[in-house]
Coordinates of C-alpha atoms in Angstrom, one line a residue:
X23 CA 93.7 123.4 107.2
X24 CA 94.2 121.4 110.1
X25 CA 94.1 117.2 109.6
X26 CA 90.5 115.9 109.9
X27 CA 90.0 112.0 111.1
X28 CA 89.2 110.0 107.9
X29 CA 85.7 108.7 109.4
X30 CA 84.8 112.4 109.7
X31 CA 85.6 112.9 105.7
X32 CA 83.8 109.3 105.3
X33 CA 80.3 110.7 106.9
X34 CA 77.5 110.2 104.4
X35 CA 79.9 108.2 101.9
X36 CA 78.8 104.8 101.0
X37 CA 81.7 102.5 101.7
X38 CA 81.8 98.9 101.7
X39 CA 82.5 97.0 104.9
X40 CA 83.8 98.8 108.1
X41 CA 86.9 100.8 108.6
X42 CA 89.3 99.5 111.3
X43 CA 89.5 102.0 114.1
X44 CA 93.4 102.8 113.1
X45 CA 92.1 103.7 109.3
X46 CA 89.4 105.5 110.5
X47 CA 91.0 108.0 112.7
X48 CA 93.8 108.4 110.2
X49 CA 94.6 112.4 109.9
X50 CA 93.9 113.6 106.2
X51 CA 95.5 117.0 105.2
X52 CA 94.2 117.3 101.9
X53 CA 91.7 115.8 99.2
X54 CA 92.2 115.4 95.2
X55 CA 91.1 113.4 92.5
X56 CA 94.5 114.2 90.3
X57 CA 97.6 112.3 91.4
X58 CA 99.6 115.2 90.3
X59 CA 98.2 117.3 93.1
X60 CA 98.6 114.5 96.0
X61 CA 100.7 115.9 98.9
X62 CA 101.7 113.7 102.1
X63 CA 99.0 113.0 104.2
X64 CA 96.4 113.5 101.2
X65 CA 93.2 111.3 100.7
X66 CA 93.1 110.7 96.8
X67 CA 90.3 109.4 95.3
X68 CA 90.2 107.5 92.1
X69 CA 87.5 108.7 89.9
X70 CA 86.6 106.9 86.5
X71 CA 86.0 109.4 84.0
X72 CA 85.1 109.0 80.2
X73 CA 88.9 109.7 79.0
X74 CA 91.0 108.6 81.9
X75 CA 90.4 106.5 85.1
X76 CA 92.0 107.4 88.5
X77 CA 92.5 104.0 89.4
X78 CA 95.5 104.0 86.9
X79 CA 97.4 106.5 89.3
X80 CA 97.0 104.9 92.7
X81 CA 100.9 104.0 92.3
X82 CA 101.7 107.8 91.8
X83 CA 99.4 108.5 94.7
X84 CA 101.2 106.3 96.8
X85 CA 104.8 107.3 95.5
X86 CA 103.6 111.0 96.7
X87 CA 102.8 109.7 99.9
X88 CA 99.1 109.8 99.8
X89 CA 97.6 108.4 103.1
X90 CA 94.8 106.7 101.7
X91 CA 92.7 106.2 98.3
X92 CA 89.1 105.8 97.9
X93 CA 88.2 103.8 95.2
X94 CA 85.5 101.4 93.5
X95 CA 87.8 98.5 93.0
X96 CA 91.1 97.7 94.6
X97 CA 94.5 96.9 93.3
X98 CA 96.7 94.7 95.6
X99 CA 99.8 95.7 93.5
X100 CA 99.9 99.1 95.3
X101 CA 101.0 99.1 99.1
X102 CA 98.7 102.2 99.6
X103 CA 95.7 101.9 102.0
X104 CA 92.3 101.6 99.9
X105 CA 88.8 102.1 100.9
X106 CA 86.0 100.4 98.6
X107 CA 83.2 103.0 98.0
X108 CA 80.3 102.0 95.9
X109 CA 80.5 105.4 93.5
X110 CA 83.7 107.5 93.6
X111 CA 81.7 110.3 91.9
X112 CA 79.4 110.5 94.9
X113 CA 82.5 109.6 97.0
X114 CA 84.1 112.4 96.2
X115 CA 81.4 115.0 96.7
X116 CA 80.5 114.1 100.1
X117 CA 84.4 113.9 101.2
X118 CA 85.1 117.0 99.8
X119 CA 82.4 119.0 101.5
X120 CA 82.8 117.1 104.8
X121 CA 86.7 118.3 104.5
X122 CA 85.8 121.9 104.2
X123 CA 83.3 121.6 106.9
X124 CA 79.9 121.5 105.1
X125 CA 79.8 124.9 104.2
X126 CA 76.9 124.5 102.3
X127 CA 74.7 123.4 105.1
X128 CA 74.3 126.7 106.4
X129 CA 73.4 128.3 103.3
X130 CA 70.4 129.0 101.2
X131 CA 70.9 127.0 97.9
X132 CA 69.0 127.5 94.7
X133 CA 70.0 125.5 91.8
X134 CA 69.1 126.2 88.2
X135 CA 69.0 123.5 85.5
X136 CA 67.5 123.6 82.0
X137 CA 68.9 123.8 78.5
X138 CA 68.3 127.4 78.0
X139 CA 67.9 130.3 80.2
X140 CA 70.0 129.1 83.3
X141 CA 72.5 131.9 83.2
X142 CA 69.5 134.7 83.1
X143 CA 67.7 133.3 85.6
X144 CA 70.6 133.1 88.0
X145 CA 71.0 136.9 87.6
X146 CA 67.7 137.5 87.9
X147 CA 67.5 135.5 91.4
X148 CA 70.5 137.0 92.3
X149 CA 68.8 140.2 92.2
X150 CA 66.1 139.2 94.4
X151 CA 68.4 138.0 96.9
X152 CA 71.1 141.0 97.0
X153 CA 73.5 142.0 98.9
X154 CA 74.2 138.6 100.9
X155 CA 74.2 136.4 97.9
X156 CA 76.7 134.5 95.9
X157 CA 76.6 133.2 92.1
X158 CA 78.3 130.1 90.4
X159 CA 77.6 129.8 86.7
X160 CA 78.5 129.6 83.2
X161 CA 79.9 133.1 83.2
X162 CA 81.8 133.6 86.5
X163 CA 81.9 132.7 90.2
X164 CA 81.1 135.8 92.3
X165 CA 80.1 137.3 95.7
X166 CA 81.0 140.5 97.7
X167 CA 84.1 142.1 95.5
X168 CA 85.2 139.0 94.5
X169 CA 84.5 138.0 90.6
X170 CA 86.3 135.1 89.1
X171 CA 85.8 133.9 85.3
X172 CA 84.3 130.6 85.2
X173 CA 86.0 127.2 83.9
X174 CA 82.5 125.7 83.6
X175 CA 78.7 125.8 84.5
X176 CA 79.3 123.7 87.6
X177 CA 82.7 123.1 89.1
X178 CA 84.1 120.0 90.1
X179 CA 83.1 118.8 93.9
X180 CA 86.7 120.0 95.2
X181 CA 86.7 123.6 94.1
X182 CA 83.0 123.6 94.9
X183 CA 83.6 122.9 98.4
X184 CA 86.6 125.2 98.4
X185 CA 84.3 127.9 97.0
X186 CA 81.5 127.6 99.7
X187 CA 84.0 127.6 102.5
X188 CA 85.2 131.1 101.4
X189 CA 81.5 132.2 100.6
X190 CA 80.6 131.4 104.0
X191 CA 83.6 132.9 105.6
X192 CA 83.0 136.1 103.7
X193 CA 79.1 135.9 105.5
X194 CA 77.3 134.9 102.2
X195 CA 74.2 133.5 103.2
X196 CA 72.6 132.6 99.9
X197 CA 73.8 130.9 96.9
X198 CA 72.4 130.8 93.5
X199 CA 73.9 128.0 91.0
X200 CA 73.4 126.6 87.7
X201 CA 73.7 123.1 87.6
X202 CA 74.5 121.4 84.6
X203 CA 73.5 118.1 83.4
X204 CA 77.1 116.8 83.3
X205 CA 77.5 118.0 86.9
X206 CA 74.2 116.3 87.8
X207 CA 75.1 113.0 86.0
X208 CA 78.8 112.9 87.4
X209 CA 77.3 113.6 91.0
X210 CA 79.1 116.8 91.6
X211 CA 76.8 118.6 93.6
X212 CA 75.6 115.4 95.6
X213 CA 77.2 117.0 98.8
X214 CA 74.9 119.9 98.7
X215 CA 71.3 120.5 100.5
X216 CA 69.5 122.5 97.8
X217 CA 66.7 124.6 99.4
X218 CA 65.0 125.5 95.8
X219 CA 65.6 124.2 92.0
X220 CA 64.5 125.9 89.2
X221 CA 63.9 123.9 85.7
X222 CA 63.9 126.1 82.8
X223 CA 63.1 124.2 79.8
X224 CA 64.7 120.7 77.7
X225 CA 66.0 121.1 74.1
X226 CA 68.6 119.4 72.0
X227 CA 72.2 119.6 73.5
X228 CA 74.9 117.7 74.7
X229 CA 73.7 114.7 72.7
X230 CA 77.6 113.9 72.6
X231 CA 77.9 113.0 75.8
X232 CA 74.0 111.8 76.9
X233 CA 73.4 110.2 73.5
X234 CA 69.8 110.5 73.7
X235 CA 67.2 113.4 74.7
X236 CA 65.9 110.7 77.4
X237 CA 69.2 110.4 78.9
X238 CA 69.8 114.2 79.0
X239 CA 66.6 114.5 80.6
X240 CA 67.4 111.8 83.1
X241 CA 70.5 113.8 84.1
X242 CA 68.7 116.9 84.5
X243 CA 65.8 115.3 86.7
X244 CA 68.3 114.3 89.1
X245 CA 67.9 117.4 91.0
X246 CA 64.2 116.9 91.6
X247 CA 63.9 113.2 91.9
X248 CA 67.4 112.7 94.6
X249 CA 68.6 115.8 95.5
X250 CA 65.6 117.7 96.6
X251 CA 64.2 115.0 98.4
X252 CA 68.0 113.8 100.1
X253 CA 68.0 117.7 101.2
X254 CA 64.5 117.3 102.9
X255 CA 66.0 114.0 104.6
X256 CA 68.3 116.2 106.0
X257 CA 66.0 119.0 107.6
X258 CA 65.5 121.2 104.8
X259 CA 62.2 121.8 103.5
X260 CA 62.8 122.6 99.7
X261 CA 60.9 124.2 96.9
X262 CA 60.9 123.8 93.3
X263 CA 59.8 125.9 90.2
X264 CA 59.0 124.5 86.9
X265 CA 58.1 125.7 83.5
X266 CA 54.4 125.2 82.6
X267 CA 55.6 124.7 78.8
X268 CA 57.9 121.9 79.5
X269 CA 56.7 118.8 77.7
X270 CA 58.5 117.2 80.7
X271 CA 56.3 118.7 83.2
X272 CA 53.8 116.1 84.3
X273 CA 57.0 113.7 84.9
X274 CA 58.5 116.7 87.1
X275 CA 54.9 117.3 89.0
X276 CA 54.3 113.7 89.7
X277 CA 58.2 113.4 91.1
X278 CA 57.7 116.4 93.5
X279 CA 54.1 115.1 94.8
X280 CA 55.6 111.9 95.7
X281 CA 58.3 113.5 97.9
X282 CA 56.0 116.5 98.9
X283 CA 57.9 118.9 97.8
X284 CA 56.3 122.8 97.8
X285 CA 56.3 123.9 94.1
X286 CA 55.4 126.6 92.1
X287 CA 54.7 126.6 88.0
X288 CA 55.2 129.5 85.5
X289 CA 54.3 130.1 81.9
X290 CA 51.0 129.6 80.1
X291 CA 48.3 128.3 82.2
X292 CA 51.1 128.7 85.2
X293 CA 50.5 130.1 88.8
X294 CA 52.7 132.7 87.8
X295 CA 51.7 134.1 84.1
X296 CA 51.6 137.3 81.9
X297 CA 48.2 138.7 81.4
X298 CA 49.9 141.1 79.0
X299 CA 53.3 142.3 77.7
X300 CA 54.9 144.7 75.5
X301 CA 58.4 144.3 74.0
X302 CA 60.9 146.4 72.2
X303 CA 64.4 146.5 72.1
X304 CA 64.7 148.6 75.1
X305 CA 63.0 145.8 76.9
X306 CA 59.7 144.5 78.7
X307 CA 56.6 145.9 80.1
X308 CA 54.3 143.6 81.5
X309 CA 51.5 142.9 83.9
X310 CA 51.6 139.2 85.8
X311 CA 49.1 137.2 87.4
X312 CA 50.5 135.6 90.9
X313 CA 48.9 133.5 93.4
X314 CA 49.4 136.3 95.5
X315 CA 47.9 139.0 93.1
X316 CA 49.2 141.1 90.1
X317 CA 52.3 142.8 89.7
X318 CA 54.0 145.0 87.3
X319 CA 57.4 143.9 85.4
X320 CA 59.4 146.3 84.0
X321 CA 62.7 145.0 82.5
X322 CA 65.7 146.2 80.2
X323 CA 66.2 142.4 79.2
X324 CA 64.6 141.4 75.5
X325 CA 62.2 138.9 74.1
X326 CA 59.4 136.7 75.1
X327 CA 61.7 134.2 76.3
X328 CA 63.5 136.7 78.9
X329 CA 59.8 136.9 80.1
X330 CA 59.9 133.6 80.5
X331 CA 63.0 133.9 82.8
X332 CA 61.4 136.5 84.5
X333 CA 58.5 134.8 85.4
X334 CA 60.7 131.8 86.9
X335 CA 62.6 134.5 89.0
X336 CA 59.0 136.1 90.2
X337 CA 58.0 132.1 90.9
X338 CA 61.4 131.8 92.8
X339 CA 60.5 135.1 95.0
X340 CA 57.0 133.9 95.6
X341 CA 58.6 130.2 97.1
X342 CA 61.1 132.4 99.2
X343 CA 58.0 134.5 100.8
X344 CA 59.2 137.6 99.3
X345 CA 56.5 140.8 99.0
X346 CA 55.6 141.3 95.3
X347 CA 56.7 144.9 95.5
X348 CA 60.0 143.7 96.1
X349 CA 60.3 141.4 93.7
X350 CA 59.1 143.9 91.1
X351 CA 61.7 146.4 92.1
X352 CA 64.5 143.9 92.3
X353 CA 63.9 142.5 89.2
X354 CA 63.6 145.8 87.4
X355 CA 67.0 146.7 89.1
X356 CA 68.9 143.6 86.8
X357 CA 69.4 145.6 83.5
X358 CA 71.4 143.1 81.6
X359 CA 73.2 139.7 81.6
X360 CA 76.5 139.4 80.1
X361 CA 76.2 137.6 76.2
X362 CA 72.6 137.1 76.8
X363 CA 70.7 139.5 73.9
X364 CA 73.3 141.9 75.0
X365 CA 73.3 144.9 73.1
X366 CA 76.6 146.8 71.6
X367 CA 77.1 150.1 71.4
X368 CA 80.0 151.8 70.4
X369 CA 78.3 155.2 70.1
X370 CA 74.7 155.5 71.1
X371 CA 72.6 155.9 68.3
X372 CA 75.2 155.0 65.9
X373 CA 75.1 152.2 63.6
X374 CA 72.9 149.0 63.6
X375 CA 71.5 147.4 66.5
X376 CA 74.1 144.5 67.2
X377 CA 73.2 142.0 69.8
X378 CA 75.5 139.1 71.4
X379 CA 74.0 136.1 72.3
X380 CA 74.9 132.6 73.8
X381 CA 72.5 131.0 71.6
X382 CA 74.3 127.7 70.5
X383 CA 71.8 125.1 69.9
X384 CA 68.8 125.1 67.0
X385 CA 66.2 125.7 69.9
X386 CA 68.3 128.6 71.2
X387 CA 69.1 130.2 68.0
X388 CA 65.3 129.9 66.7
X389 CA 64.0 131.6 69.9
X390 CA 66.8 134.6 70.0
X391 CA 66.1 135.1 66.1
X392 CA 62.3 134.8 66.3
X393 CA 62.6 137.6 69.1
X394 CA 64.4 140.2 67.1
X395 CA 62.2 139.4 64.1
X396 CA 59.3 140.6 65.9
X397 CA 60.9 143.8 67.2
X398 CA 63.0 145.1 64.0
X399 CA 62.2 146.7 60.8
X400 CA 65.2 146.1 58.7
X401 CA 66.8 142.9 57.8
X402 CA 67.8 140.2 60.4
X403 CA 71.6 139.6 60.0
X404 CA 73.1 136.5 61.6
X405 CA 76.5 135.5 62.4
X406 CA 76.7 131.9 63.6
X407 CA 78.7 128.6 63.8
X408 CA 78.7 125.6 65.8
X409 CA 81.4 124.3 68.5
X410 CA 84.2 121.6 67.4
X411 CA 84.1 118.2 69.1
X412 CA 80.6 118.6 70.1
X413 CA 77.2 117.3 69.2
X414 CA 77.6 117.1 65.3
X415 CA 74.1 116.2 64.8
X416 CA 72.9 120.0 65.7
X417 CA 75.1 121.5 63.4
X418 CA 72.5 121.3 60.2
X419 CA 69.9 122.0 62.8
X420 CA 71.3 125.1 63.5
X421 CA 71.7 126.0 60.1
X422 CA 67.8 125.2 59.4
X423 CA 67.1 127.4 62.4
X424 CA 69.0 130.5 61.4
X425 CA 67.4 130.0 57.5
X426 CA 64.2 130.0 58.8
X427 CA 64.3 133.1 60.9
X428 CA 66.7 135.2 59.5
X429 CA 67.4 137.3 56.2
X430 CA 71.1 137.1 55.7
X431 CA 73.4 134.7 57.5
X432 CA 77.2 134.6 57.8
X433 CA 78.6 131.0 58.9
X434 CA 81.7 131.3 60.8
X435 CA 83.8 129.5 63.4
X436 CA 82.8 129.3 66.9
X437 CA 85.5 127.1 69.5
X438 CA 86.5 124.9 66.5
X439 CA 88.9 122.8 68.9
X440 CA 90.6 119.8 67.5
X441 CA 88.3 120.2 64.2
X442 CA 88.8 122.3 61.1
X443 CA 86.8 125.2 60.6
X444 CA 85.6 124.8 57.2
X445 CA 84.4 121.0 58.2
X446 CA 82.0 122.2 60.8
X447 CA 80.8 125.2 58.5
X448 CA 80.0 122.5 55.8
X449 CA 78.1 120.4 58.1
X450 CA 76.0 123.5 59.0
X451 CA 75.2 124.9 55.4
X452 CA 72.9 121.9 54.4
X453 CA 70.4 123.1 57.0
X454 CA 70.5 126.9 55.6
X455 CA 70.0 125.5 52.1
X456 CA 67.1 123.2 53.3
X457 CA 65.4 126.4 54.5
X458 CA 65.7 127.7 51.1
X459 CA 68.9 129.8 51.5
X460 CA 71.2 130.3 48.7
X461 CA 75.2 130.5 49.1
X462 CA 76.7 133.8 47.7
X463 CA 80.2 134.1 47.0
X464 CA 80.3 137.8 48.0
X465 CA 78.2 139.5 50.7
X466 CA 74.6 139.3 49.4
X467 CA 72.3 141.8 47.6
X468 CA 69.2 140.4 48.6
X469 CA 67.6 138.2 51.1
X470 CA 67.6 134.5 52.0
X471 CA 71.5 134.3 51.2
X472 CA 74.4 132.9 53.2
X473 CA 78.3 133.6 52.7
X474 CA 81.0 131.5 54.4
X475 CA 83.7 133.5 56.6
X476 CA 85.8 131.0 59.0
X477 CA 87.7 133.7 60.5
X478 CA 85.2 135.1 62.9
X479 CA 86.4 138.8 63.8
X480 CA 86.0 139.2 59.6
X481 CA 82.6 137.8 59.7
X482 CA 81.9 140.0 62.5
X483 CA 83.4 142.8 60.3
X484 CA 81.8 142.0 57.2
X485 CA 78.2 141.7 59.0
X486 CA 78.2 145.2 61.0
X487 CA 79.6 146.8 57.7
X488 CA 77.2 145.7 55.3
X489 CA 74.2 146.4 57.9
X490 CA 71.9 149.4 57.1
X491 CA 70.9 151.7 60.1
X492 CA 67.5 149.6 60.5
X493 CA 69.0 146.4 60.0
X494 CA 69.8 143.9 63.7
X495 CA 73.3 142.1 63.6
X496 CA 72.9 139.1 65.7
X497 CA 75.9 137.4 66.8
X498 CA 75.8 133.9 67.9
X499 CA 77.2 131.2 70.1
X500 CA 79.9 132.8 72.4
X501 CA 78.0 135.2 74.1
X502 CA 80.2 136.4 77.3
X503 CA 82.9 134.2 76.3
X504 CA 86.3 136.3 76.0
X505 CA 88.1 133.5 74.3
X506 CA 88.2 130.9 71.1
X507 CA 89.4 127.7 71.7
X508 CA 91.8 126.7 68.3
X509 CA 93.2 123.4 68.9
X510 CA 94.0 122.7 72.5
X511 CA 94.8 126.4 73.1
X512 CA 92.3 129.4 74.1
X513 CA 93.2 132.8 72.4
X514 CA 91.8 135.8 73.5
X515 CA 88.4 136.8 71.9
X516 CA 85.3 138.5 72.8
X517 CA 82.6 138.9 70.3
X518 CA 81.5 142.6 72.0
X519 CA 85.1 143.9 71.8
X520 CA 85.1 143.1 67.7
X521 CA 81.5 144.1 67.3
X522 CA 82.3 147.5 69.1
X523 CA 85.5 147.8 66.7
X524 CA 83.3 147.2 63.7
X525 CA 80.9 150.0 64.9
X526 CA 83.5 152.4 65.1
X527 CA 84.2 152.4 61.7
X528 CA 80.4 151.9 60.4
X529 CA 79.3 154.0 57.9
X530 CA 75.7 154.8 56.8
X531 CA 77.1 154.7 53.1
X532 CA 78.4 151.2 53.5
X533 CA 81.9 149.5 52.8

């Protein structure tokens, strides 16, 4: 890219004092928050994170010939031009978008936040906007013929700006993106003008980071309390979709009314609600009431919580003034979402129903199991674990959720990371026992029993090989992920692949 004057990169960035003209006109050839990536003429942004502080690497940035640094506190010992900013997280979000030509300003950007349902809702809204749409989320970044596996739900500000530039150059006019609580608290998306925002729900997750549920909600709330109003000031007329059943509903509605932001609610007693619904393991058939009349929803997605995701997408479509018939037809075309109650079939009609789901909180597990419980005639077998180096408080709660809803449980590893798998399992099992499950040394002969198998591949094979034809096996926790993190390394591992292999050798006579 051609060099850009620093003053243009700092548009909208809250700096301390005035820039001398010589500094304001300084040509900048790149931007980074990683001192290892600095090249001559770069702008280095010193960002303070949880584990490290970019201010410690100012001398390295200077040695690699950075032109200037944005800092929250100056270091007089480093002979590098330093510009003081109020918040380096906000600064890098704005500066990155400015450096890449503010590509998001020319796009219709819809942000989706909440604990559960973000990914499915993003796929559904994508279906409404095809073909001129890009998606950034937990599973992947994709637009046109390009698809890249995601490293995180919401990218860092520089990657985000670069990706948006590529999308605009490819002619993409709409962007649907999942916005995580981490991204909101770290101000990664503060450089965007959101046209729409969706709030799905809020339940316990990421308390290792946010500490309390109030802190967790405060991060999510920024999308509605700060970013949508900010977009409004920049000439965008934003809208919001909120879940009528969320306990935080009134807080969100008050915010939207104060800022005169158009909104639509969905769910029971919402502006968009289901009048009737039929569920099966093949999908959903529903009649939906909207402010513009009724529509018929037909979807291959499974369960009542997916009906909620569909209702959120209907509400978004209405906010974008789409005809009801288009909304109905386009949502019906979205046949599946990777790792979200995704059905695995090695051979059609052979073996039990096996579903893979990303549920990794007690609330998500309980909802997924409740859905399957209402649709299955045999036993409900759940294979699950909990991630290492994450919120430890939710582990027994996850065990309790499975104990309340499943018939048989296989407790195994998720992504153990730096923890010992059995140490994690030992924190899950008290929840199962509190729900009345008993531990078995071998495969349970009856119901309300669990076994522990730390090897996830063996656990999946064990559950499927012992399942009867009318049983349902839910493999929960990793969903779409194609890796398992052990220590600091990622190893290829896909629940769907392992399930397919187990189904290949399944026999109605059992093992």
